[in-house]
CSV table of C-alpha atoms in Angstrom, one decimal:
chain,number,residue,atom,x,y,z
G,1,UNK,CA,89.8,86.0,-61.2
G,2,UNK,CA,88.6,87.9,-64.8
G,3,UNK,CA,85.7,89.6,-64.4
G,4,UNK,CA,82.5,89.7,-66.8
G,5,UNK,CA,84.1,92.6,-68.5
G,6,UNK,CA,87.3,91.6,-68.4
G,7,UNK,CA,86.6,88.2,-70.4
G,8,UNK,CA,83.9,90.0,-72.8
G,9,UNK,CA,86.2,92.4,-73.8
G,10,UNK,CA,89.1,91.8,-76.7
G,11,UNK,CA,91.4,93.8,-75.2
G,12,UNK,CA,90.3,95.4,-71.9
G,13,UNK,CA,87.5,96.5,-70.7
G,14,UNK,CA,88.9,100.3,-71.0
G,15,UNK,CA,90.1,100.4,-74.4
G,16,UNK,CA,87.4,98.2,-75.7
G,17,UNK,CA,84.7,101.0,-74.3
G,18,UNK,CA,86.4,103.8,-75.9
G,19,UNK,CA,86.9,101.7,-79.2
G,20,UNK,CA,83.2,100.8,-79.6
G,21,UNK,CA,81.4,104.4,-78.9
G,22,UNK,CA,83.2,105.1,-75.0
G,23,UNK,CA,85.6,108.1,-76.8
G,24,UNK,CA,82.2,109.4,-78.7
G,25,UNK,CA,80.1,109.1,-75.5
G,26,UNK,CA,83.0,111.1,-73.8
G,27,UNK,CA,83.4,114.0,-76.9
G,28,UNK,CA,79.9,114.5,-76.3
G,29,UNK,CA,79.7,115.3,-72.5
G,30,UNK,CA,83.0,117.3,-73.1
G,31,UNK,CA,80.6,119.5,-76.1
G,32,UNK,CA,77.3,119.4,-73.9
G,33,UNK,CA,78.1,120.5,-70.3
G,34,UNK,CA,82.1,122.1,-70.4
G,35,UNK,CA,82.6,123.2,-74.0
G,36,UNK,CA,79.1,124.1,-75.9
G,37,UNK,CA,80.4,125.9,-78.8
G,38,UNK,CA,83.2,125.3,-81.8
G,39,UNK,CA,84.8,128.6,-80.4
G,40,UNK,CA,85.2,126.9,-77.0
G,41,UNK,CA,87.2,123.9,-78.7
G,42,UNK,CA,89.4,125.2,-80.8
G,43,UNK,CA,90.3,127.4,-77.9
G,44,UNK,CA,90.8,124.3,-75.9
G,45,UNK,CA,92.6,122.6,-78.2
G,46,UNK,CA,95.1,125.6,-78.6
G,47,UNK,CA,95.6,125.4,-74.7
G,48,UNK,CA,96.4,121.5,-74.6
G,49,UNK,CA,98.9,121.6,-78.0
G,50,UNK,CA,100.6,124.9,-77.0
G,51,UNK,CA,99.6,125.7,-81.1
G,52,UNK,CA,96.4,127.4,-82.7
G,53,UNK,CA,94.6,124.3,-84.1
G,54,UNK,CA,91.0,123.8,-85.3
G,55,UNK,CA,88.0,121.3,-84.7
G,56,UNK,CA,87.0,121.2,-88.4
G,57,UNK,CA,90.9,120.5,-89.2
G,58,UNK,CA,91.0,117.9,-87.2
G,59,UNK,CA,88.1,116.3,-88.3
G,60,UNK,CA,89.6,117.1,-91.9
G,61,UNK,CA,92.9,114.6,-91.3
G,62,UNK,CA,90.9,112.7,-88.7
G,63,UNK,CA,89.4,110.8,-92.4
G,64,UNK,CA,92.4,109.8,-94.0
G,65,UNK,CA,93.5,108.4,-90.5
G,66,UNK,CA,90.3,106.6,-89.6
G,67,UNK,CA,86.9,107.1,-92.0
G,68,UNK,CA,89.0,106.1,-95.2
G,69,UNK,CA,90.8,103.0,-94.4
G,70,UNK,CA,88.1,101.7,-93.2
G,71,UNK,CA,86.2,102.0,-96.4
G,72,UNK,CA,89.4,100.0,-97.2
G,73,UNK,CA,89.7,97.5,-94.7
G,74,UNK,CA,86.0,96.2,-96.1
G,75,UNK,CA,87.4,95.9,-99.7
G,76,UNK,CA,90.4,95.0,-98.9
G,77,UNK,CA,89.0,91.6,-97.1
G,78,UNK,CA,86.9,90.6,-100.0
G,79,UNK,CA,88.9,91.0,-102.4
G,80,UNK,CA,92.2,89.6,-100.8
G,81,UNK,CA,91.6,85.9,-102.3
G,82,UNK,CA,89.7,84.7,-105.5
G,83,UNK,CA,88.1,81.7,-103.7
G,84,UNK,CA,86.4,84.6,-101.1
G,85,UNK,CA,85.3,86.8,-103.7
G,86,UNK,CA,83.6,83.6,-105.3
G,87,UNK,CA,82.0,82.9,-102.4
G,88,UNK,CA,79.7,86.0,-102.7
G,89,UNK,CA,80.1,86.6,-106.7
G,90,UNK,CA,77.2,89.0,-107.3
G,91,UNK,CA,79.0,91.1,-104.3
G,92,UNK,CA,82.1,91.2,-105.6
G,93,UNK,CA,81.9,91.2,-109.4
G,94,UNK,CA,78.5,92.6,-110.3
G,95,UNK,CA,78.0,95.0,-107.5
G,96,UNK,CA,81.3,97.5,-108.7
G,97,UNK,CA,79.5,97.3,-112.5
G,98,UNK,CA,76.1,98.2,-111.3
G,99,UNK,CA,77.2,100.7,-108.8
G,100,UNK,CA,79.8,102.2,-111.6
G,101,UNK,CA,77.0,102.4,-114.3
G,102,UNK,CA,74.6,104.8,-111.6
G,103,UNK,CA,77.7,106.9,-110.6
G,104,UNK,CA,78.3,107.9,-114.4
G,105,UNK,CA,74.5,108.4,-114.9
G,106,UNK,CA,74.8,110.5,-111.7
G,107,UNK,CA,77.7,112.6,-113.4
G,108,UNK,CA,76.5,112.6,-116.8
G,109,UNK,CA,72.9,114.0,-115.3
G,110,UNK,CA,73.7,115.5,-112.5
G,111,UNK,CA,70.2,117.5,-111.6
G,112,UNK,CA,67.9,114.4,-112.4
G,113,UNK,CA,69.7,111.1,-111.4
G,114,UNK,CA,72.7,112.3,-109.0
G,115,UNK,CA,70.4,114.1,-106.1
G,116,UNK,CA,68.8,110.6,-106.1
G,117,UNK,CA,72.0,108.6,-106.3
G,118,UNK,CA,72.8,111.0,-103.5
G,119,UNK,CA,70.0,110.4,-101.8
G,120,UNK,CA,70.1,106.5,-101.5
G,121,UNK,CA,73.7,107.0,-100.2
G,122,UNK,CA,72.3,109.4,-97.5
G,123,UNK,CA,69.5,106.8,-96.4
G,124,UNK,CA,72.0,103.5,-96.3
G,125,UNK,CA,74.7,105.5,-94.7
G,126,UNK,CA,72.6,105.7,-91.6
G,127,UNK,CA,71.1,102.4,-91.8
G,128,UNK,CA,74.2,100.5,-92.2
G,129,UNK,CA,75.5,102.4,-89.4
G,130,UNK,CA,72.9,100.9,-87.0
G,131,UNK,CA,73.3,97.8,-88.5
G,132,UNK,CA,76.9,97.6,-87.9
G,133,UNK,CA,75.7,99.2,-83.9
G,134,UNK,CA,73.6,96.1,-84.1
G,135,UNK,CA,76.7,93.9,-84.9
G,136,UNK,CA,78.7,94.9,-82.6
G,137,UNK,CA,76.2,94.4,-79.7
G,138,UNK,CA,75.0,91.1,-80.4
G,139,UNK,CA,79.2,90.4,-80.7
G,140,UNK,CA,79.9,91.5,-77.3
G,141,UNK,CA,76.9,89.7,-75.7
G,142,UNK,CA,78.0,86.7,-77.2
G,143,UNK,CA,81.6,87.3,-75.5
G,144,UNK,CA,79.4,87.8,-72.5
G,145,UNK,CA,78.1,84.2,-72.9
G,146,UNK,CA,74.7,85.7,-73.2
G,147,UNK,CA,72.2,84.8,-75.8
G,148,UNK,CA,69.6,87.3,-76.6
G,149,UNK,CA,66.5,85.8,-77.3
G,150,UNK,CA,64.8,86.7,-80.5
G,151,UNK,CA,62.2,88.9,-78.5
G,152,UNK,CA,65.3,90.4,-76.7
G,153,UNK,CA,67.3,91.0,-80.0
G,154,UNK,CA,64.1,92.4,-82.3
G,155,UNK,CA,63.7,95.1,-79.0
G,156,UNK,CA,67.4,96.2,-79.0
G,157,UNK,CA,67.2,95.9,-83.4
G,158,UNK,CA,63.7,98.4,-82.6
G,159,UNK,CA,65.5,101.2,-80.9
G,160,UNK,CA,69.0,101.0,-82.4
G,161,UNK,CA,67.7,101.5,-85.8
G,162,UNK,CA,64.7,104.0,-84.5
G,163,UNK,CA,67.4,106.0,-83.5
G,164,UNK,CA,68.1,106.2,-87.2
G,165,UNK,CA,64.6,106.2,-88.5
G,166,UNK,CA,63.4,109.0,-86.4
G,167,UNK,CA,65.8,111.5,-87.4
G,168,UNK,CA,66.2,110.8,-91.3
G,169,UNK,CA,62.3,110.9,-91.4
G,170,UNK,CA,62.2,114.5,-89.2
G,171,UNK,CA,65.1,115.8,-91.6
G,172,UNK,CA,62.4,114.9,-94.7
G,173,UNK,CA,59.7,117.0,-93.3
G,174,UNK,CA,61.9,120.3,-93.2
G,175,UNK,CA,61.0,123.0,-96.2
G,176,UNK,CA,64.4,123.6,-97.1
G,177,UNK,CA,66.4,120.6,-99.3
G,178,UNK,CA,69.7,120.2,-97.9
G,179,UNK,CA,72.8,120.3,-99.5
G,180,UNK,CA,75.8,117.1,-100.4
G,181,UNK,CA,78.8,119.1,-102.5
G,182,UNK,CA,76.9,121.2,-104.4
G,183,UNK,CA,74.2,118.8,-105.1
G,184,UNK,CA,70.9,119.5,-104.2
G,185,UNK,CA,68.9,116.6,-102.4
G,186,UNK,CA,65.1,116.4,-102.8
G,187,UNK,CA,62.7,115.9,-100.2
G,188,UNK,CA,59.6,113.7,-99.6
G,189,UNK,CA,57.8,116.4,-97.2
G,190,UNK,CA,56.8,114.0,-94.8
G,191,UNK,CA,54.3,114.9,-91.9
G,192,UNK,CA,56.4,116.3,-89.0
G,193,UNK,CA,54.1,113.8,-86.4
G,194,UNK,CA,56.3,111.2,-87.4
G,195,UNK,CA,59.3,112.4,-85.4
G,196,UNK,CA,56.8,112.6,-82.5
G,197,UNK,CA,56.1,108.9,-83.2
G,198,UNK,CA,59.3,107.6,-83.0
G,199,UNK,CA,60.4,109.4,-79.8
G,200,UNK,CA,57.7,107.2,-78.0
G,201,UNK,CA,58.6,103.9,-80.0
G,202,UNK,CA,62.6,104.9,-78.7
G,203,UNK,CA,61.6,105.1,-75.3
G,204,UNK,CA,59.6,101.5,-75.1
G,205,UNK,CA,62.3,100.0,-77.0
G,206,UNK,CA,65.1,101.0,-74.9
G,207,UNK,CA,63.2,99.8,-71.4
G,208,UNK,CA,62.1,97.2,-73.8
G,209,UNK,CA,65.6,96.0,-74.5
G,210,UNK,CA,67.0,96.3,-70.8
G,211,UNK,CA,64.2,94.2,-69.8
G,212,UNK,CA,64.7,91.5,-71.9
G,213,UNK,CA,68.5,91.4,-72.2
G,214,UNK,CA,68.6,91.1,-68.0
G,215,UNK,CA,66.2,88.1,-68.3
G,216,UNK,CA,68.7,86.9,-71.0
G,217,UNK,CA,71.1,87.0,-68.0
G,218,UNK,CA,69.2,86.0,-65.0
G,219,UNK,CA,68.2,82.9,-67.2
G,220,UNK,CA,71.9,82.0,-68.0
G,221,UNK,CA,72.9,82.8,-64.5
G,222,UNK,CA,75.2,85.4,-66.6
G,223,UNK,CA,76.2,88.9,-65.2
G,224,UNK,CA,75.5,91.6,-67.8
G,225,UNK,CA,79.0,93.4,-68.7
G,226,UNK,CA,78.3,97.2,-69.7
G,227,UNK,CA,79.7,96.7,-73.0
G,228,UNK,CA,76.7,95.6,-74.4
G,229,UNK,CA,74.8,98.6,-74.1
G,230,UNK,CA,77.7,100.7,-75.3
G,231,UNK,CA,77.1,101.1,-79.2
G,232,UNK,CA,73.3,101.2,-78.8
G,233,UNK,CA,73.8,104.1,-76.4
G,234,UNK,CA,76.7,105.8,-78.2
G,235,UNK,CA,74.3,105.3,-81.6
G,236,UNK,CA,71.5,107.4,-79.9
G,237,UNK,CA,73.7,109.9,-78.8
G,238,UNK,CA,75.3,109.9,-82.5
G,239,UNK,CA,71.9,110.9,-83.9
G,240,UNK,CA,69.5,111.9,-81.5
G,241,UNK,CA,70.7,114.3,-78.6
G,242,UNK,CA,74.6,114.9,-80.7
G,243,UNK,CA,73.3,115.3,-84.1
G,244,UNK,CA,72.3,119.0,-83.4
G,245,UNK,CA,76.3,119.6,-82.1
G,246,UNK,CA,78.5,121.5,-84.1
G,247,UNK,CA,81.8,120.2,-83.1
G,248,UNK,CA,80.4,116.9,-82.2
G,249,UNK,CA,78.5,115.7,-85.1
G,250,UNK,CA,81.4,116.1,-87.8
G,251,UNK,CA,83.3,113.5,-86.0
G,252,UNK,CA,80.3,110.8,-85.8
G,253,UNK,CA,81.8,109.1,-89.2
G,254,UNK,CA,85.3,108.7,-87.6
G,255,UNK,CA,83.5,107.3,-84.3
G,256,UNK,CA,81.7,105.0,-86.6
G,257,UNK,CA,85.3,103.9,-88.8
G,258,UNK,CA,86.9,103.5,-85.3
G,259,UNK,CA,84.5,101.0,-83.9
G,260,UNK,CA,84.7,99.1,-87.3
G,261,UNK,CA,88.3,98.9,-87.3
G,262,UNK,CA,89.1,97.9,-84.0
G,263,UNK,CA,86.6,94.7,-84.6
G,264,UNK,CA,87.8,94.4,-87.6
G,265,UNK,CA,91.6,94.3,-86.3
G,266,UNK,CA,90.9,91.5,-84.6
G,267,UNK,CA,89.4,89.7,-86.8
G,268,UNK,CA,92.8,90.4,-89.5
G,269,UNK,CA,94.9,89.2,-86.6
G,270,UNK,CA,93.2,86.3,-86.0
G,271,UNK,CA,92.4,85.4,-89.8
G,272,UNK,CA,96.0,85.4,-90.8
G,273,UNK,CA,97.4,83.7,-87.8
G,274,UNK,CA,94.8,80.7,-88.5
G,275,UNK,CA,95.4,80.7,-92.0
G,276,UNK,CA,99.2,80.9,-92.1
G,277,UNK,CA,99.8,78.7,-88.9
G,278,UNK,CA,101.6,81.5,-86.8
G,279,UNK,CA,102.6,81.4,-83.1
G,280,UNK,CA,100.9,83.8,-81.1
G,281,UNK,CA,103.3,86.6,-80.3
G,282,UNK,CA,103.6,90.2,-79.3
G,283,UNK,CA,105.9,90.6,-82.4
G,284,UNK,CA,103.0,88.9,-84.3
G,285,UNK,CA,100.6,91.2,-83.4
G,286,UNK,CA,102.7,94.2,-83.7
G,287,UNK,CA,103.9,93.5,-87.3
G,288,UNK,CA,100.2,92.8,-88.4
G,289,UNK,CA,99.0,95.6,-86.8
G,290,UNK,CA,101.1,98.0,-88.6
G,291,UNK,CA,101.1,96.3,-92.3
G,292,UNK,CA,97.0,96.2,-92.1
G,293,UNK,CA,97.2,99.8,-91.1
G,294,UNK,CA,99.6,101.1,-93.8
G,295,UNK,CA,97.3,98.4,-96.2
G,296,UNK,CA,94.3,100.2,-95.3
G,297,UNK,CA,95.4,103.9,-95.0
G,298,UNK,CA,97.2,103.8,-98.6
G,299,UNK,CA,93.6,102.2,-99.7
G,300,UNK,CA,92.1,105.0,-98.6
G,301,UNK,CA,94.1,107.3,-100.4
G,302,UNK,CA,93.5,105.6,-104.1
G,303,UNK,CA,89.6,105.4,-102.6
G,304,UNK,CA,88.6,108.7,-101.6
G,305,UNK,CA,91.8,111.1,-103.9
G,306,UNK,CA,92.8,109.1,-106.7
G,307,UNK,CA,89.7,107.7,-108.0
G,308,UNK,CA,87.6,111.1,-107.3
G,309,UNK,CA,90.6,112.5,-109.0
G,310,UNK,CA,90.7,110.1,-112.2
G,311,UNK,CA,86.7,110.4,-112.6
G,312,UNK,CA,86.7,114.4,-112.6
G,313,UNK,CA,89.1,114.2,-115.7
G,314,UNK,CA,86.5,112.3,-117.8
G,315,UNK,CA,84.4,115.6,-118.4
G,316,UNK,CA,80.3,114.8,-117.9
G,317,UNK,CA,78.1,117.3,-117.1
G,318,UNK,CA,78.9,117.3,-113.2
G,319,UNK,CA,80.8,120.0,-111.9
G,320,UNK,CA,84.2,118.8,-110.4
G,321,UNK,CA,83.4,119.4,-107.0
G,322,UNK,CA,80.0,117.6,-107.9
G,323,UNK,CA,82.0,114.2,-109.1
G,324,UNK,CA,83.9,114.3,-106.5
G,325,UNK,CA,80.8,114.2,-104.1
G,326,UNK,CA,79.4,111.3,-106.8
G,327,UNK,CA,82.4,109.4,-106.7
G,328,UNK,CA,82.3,109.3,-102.7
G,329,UNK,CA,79.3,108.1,-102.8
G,330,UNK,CA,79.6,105.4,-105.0
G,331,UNK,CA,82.8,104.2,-102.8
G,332,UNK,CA,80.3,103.8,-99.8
G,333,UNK,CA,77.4,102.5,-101.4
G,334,UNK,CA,79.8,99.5,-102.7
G,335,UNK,CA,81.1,99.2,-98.9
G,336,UNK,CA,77.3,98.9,-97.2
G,337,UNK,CA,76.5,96.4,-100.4
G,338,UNK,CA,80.2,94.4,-99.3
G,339,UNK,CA,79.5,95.1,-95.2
G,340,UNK,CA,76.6,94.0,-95.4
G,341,UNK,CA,77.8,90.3,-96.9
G,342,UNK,CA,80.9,89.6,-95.2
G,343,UNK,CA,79.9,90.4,-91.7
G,344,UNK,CA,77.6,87.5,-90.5
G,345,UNK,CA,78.1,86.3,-86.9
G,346,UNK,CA,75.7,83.3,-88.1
G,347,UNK,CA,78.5,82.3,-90.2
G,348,UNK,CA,81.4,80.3,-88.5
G,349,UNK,CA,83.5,81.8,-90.3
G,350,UNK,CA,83.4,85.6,-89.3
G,351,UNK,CA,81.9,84.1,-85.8
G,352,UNK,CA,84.6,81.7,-84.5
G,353,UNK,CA,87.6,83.7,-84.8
G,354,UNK,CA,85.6,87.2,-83.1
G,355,UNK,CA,85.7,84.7,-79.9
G,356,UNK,CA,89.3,85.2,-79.7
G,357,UNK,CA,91.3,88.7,-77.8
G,358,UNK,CA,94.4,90.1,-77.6
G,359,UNK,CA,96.0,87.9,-75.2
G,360,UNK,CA,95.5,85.2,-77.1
G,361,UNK,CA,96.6,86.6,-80.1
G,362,UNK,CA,99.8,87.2,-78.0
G,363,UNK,CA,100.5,84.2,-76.6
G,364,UNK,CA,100.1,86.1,-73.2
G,365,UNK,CA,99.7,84.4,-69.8
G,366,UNK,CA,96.1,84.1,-68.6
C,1,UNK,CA,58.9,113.1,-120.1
C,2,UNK,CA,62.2,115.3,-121.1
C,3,UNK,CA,64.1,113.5,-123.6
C,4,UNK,CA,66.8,113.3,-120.8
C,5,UNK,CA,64.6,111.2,-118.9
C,6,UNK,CA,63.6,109.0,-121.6
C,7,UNK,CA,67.1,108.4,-122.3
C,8,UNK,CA,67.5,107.3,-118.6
C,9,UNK,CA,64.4,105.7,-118.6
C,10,UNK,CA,65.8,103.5,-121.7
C,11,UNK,CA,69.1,103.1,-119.3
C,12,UNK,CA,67.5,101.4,-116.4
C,13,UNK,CA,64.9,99.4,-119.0
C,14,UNK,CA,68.8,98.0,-120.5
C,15,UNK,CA,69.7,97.4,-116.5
C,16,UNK,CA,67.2,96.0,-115.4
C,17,UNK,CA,67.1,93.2,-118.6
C,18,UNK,CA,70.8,92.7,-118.5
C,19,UNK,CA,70.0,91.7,-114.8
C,20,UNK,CA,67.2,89.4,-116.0
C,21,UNK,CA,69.5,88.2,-118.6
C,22,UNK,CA,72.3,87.4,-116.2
C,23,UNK,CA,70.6,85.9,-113.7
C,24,UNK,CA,69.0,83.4,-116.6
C,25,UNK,CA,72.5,82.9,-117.7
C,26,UNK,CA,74.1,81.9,-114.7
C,27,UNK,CA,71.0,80.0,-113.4
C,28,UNK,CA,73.1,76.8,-113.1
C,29,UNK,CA,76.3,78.3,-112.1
C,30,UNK,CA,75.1,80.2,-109.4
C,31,UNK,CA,73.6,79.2,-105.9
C,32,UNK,CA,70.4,80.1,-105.1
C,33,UNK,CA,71.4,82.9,-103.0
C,34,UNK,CA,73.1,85.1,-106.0
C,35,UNK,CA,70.0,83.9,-107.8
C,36,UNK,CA,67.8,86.3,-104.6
C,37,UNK,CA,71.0,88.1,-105.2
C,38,UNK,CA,70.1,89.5,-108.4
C,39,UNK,CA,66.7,89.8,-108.4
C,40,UNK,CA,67.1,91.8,-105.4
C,41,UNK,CA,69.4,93.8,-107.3
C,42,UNK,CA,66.5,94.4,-110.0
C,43,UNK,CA,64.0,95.7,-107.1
C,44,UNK,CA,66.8,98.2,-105.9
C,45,UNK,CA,67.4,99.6,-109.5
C,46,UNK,CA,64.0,99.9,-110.1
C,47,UNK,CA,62.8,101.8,-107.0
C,48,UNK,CA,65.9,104.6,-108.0
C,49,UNK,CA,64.7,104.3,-111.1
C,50,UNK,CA,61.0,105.1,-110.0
C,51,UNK,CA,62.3,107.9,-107.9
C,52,UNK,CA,64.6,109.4,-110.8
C,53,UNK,CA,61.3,109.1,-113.3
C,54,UNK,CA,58.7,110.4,-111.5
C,55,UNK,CA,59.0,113.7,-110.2
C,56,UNK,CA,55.2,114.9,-109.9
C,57,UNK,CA,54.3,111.6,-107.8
C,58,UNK,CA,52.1,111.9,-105.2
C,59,UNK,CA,53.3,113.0,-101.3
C,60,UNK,CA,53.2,109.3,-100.5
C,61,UNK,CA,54.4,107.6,-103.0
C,62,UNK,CA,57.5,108.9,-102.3
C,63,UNK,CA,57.4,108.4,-98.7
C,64,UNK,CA,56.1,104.6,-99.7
C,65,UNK,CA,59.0,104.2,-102.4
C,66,UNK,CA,61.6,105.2,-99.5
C,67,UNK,CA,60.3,102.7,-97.3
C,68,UNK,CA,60.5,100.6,-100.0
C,69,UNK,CA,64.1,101.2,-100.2
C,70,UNK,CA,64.6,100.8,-96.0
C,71,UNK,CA,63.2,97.8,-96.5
C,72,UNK,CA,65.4,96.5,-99.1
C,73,UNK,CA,68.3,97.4,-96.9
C,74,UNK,CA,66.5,94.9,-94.6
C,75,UNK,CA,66.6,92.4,-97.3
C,76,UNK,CA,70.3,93.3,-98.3
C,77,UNK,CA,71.4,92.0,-95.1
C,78,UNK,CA,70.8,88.4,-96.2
C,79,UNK,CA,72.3,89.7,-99.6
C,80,UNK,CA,74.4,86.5,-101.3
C,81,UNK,CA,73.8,85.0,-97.2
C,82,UNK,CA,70.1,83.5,-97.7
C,83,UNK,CA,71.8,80.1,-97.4
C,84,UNK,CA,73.4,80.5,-93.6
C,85,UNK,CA,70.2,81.3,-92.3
């Protein structure tokens, strides 16, 4: 007999926590209670590898491993066929113009319009991390069978993206502007009582949302698998009790990139093997895998080095270290415009093959 | 007003009509949701652009012209998807 986690999950319950925010959730006890300090980890991470290896190198490769193909893996699924990038043609033709035209103005006038080209980057990059926490919660309730009323949704939607709101708005009422390769981001000097304010609204949002969601269940005679409160509560540790973690916080982007891949794995898997008519095999699934991953990783690479590289020799104002930090930008400010599009449960098309998993991909016995 | 910001100034005036001009354009070939597409486009560009071009604004203006922008992000996520409700 499958259990409620067993059948929500794509590929086990297990892997599918750790994939969605459970490896995160596990980095941070790790930092908080047995290794507080950077020190303490690099000394760990000597004793478990035998060889003298850093935290901050880790997280260094960790991004051409994880973060940057899954910049790619966005781009790469819009632009794979001509009849899906006409489906969304603003997306996919006009948004790489417009968002090319502000990353020259931000190189070409790099103290007036890159702090603020910066600065929209900063505040989307947060947002469209809780949207994506959002996502992947309303995913894995649906797995459950559960659907969240629109009360129950708007509660979890309140503390997922206050978790988001509070600390961006607490980071604008510091004195001192903070710093994105060597550009200098301004501040609004907001009232500090704001980051009072949210703490309460994240604290009746998150009762708020248990509430609701277990009379979601108790309605539908449905038991409540755990996996549905994962990325909400990996996402608040993310910003609120983590983000002050050295050691911790420099790996919340790759946490992010892994949880986006692993949905979005599935989704390849099943895409193709719908679109092409293949049998469901372990040979399959293996083969895919492997391609999409090489796909994605050598995407990343003409993403985040080549481009950087080929915009630095064009000579504006911006330093080369600046451009770079431009050009990064501009990458993810096209990927929250294209993730924001092609990643709508509501559509049949993105939600009907997300109902599949791993055995099924695999022709395995149920 | 620097004449580097006027120059920008005169740069976002040019985006902001060749999104007009577009959306005019392709008012037959495209759905209505690039049409909300677009103009939602123009309302992005031109919060930046109020951001870049007013540096001795008010406290809350800026704070209003972030919010502003949070919310567009809001909007953004029917972006080119008004139509599948």
């Amino acid at each position: 007999m499958t259990t409620t986690a067993a059948r929500t999950a794509f590929v086990s319950p297990f892997w599918d926590f750790l994939a969605i925010g459970g490896i995160s959730l596990l980095h941070y006890l790790l930092f908080r209670y047995f290794m507080p300090t950077v020190t303490a980890m690099d000394a760990g991470l000597e004793n478990l590898l035998g060889v003298s290896i850093s935290g901050a190198w880790v997280a260094a490769y960790l991004v051409w491993a994880v973060n940057h193909p899954h910049f790619s893996a966005t781009s790469a699924r819009l632009y794979r066929s001509r009849s899906l990038m006409m489906q969304f043609p603003v997306t996919a033709l006009g948004i790489p113009v417009l968002v090319t035209v502000f990353a020259l103005l931000a190189m070409a006038y790099p103290t007036i319009v890159a702090p603020w080209f910066t600065k929209l980057f900063m505040y989307w990059s947060s947002y469209h991390f809780s949207a994506q926490t959002l996502g992947v919660s309303v995913l894995y309730a649906r797995r459950n069978g559960l659907t969240l009323t629109p009360l129950a949704r708007r509660a979890l939607a309140i503390f997922i993206f206050s978790t988001y709101l509070a600390p961006t708005l607490r980071a604008e009422s510091y004195a001192e502007p903070s710093n994105y390769y060597g550009i200098i981001l301004p501040l609004l000097g907001l009232p500090p009582f704001l980051w009072d304010v949210f703490q309460w609204i994240l604290a009746l949002s998150a009762v708020a949302s248990v509430l609701l969601i277990a009379r979601c269940a108790k309605t539908t005679h449905q038991r409540v698998s755990v996996l549905i409160f994962v990325p909400a509560v990996t996402q608040f540790v993310w910003f609120i009790p983590g983000g002050a973690i050295e050691g911790f916080r420099e790996f919340v982007p790759a946490y992010h990139s892994l949880q986006y891949l692993f949905i979005a794995w599935i989704m390849q898997l099943r895409e193709k093997q719908v679109e092409r008519n293949l049998a469901p095999s372990r040979r399959y699934v293996r083969l895919e895998t492997l391609r999409w991953l090489a796909v994605n990783v050598a995407g990343g690479v003409f993403l985040f080095y080549l481009l950087p590289t080929g915009a630095q020799q064009l000579g504006f104002a911006a330093e080369p270290f600046q451009t770079w930090g431009i050009v990064i930008a501009a990458v993810q400010i096209h990927h929250f415009f294209v993730d924001g599009v092609i990643w709508k449960l509501k559509n049949p098309a993105v939600g009907q093959p997300l109902m599949t998993d791993l055995d099924e991909l695999q022709g395995a016995p149920r | 007003m620097t004449p580097d910001m006027l120059t920008i100034a005169h740069i976002f005036f040019l985006l902001l009509l060749g999104i007009g001009v577009l959306a005019y354009l392709l008012r037959r070939q495209l759905q209505a949701r690039g049409l909300l597409a677009l103009h939602l486009l123009s309302f992005l560009v031109s919060l930046l652009g109020l951001l870049i071009l007013t540096p001795d604004r008010p406290l809350w203006i800026g704070g209003a012209i972030a919010a502003a922008m949070v919310g567009c992000f809001w909007l953004m996520a029917r972006f080119e998807n008004t139509d599948r409700g």
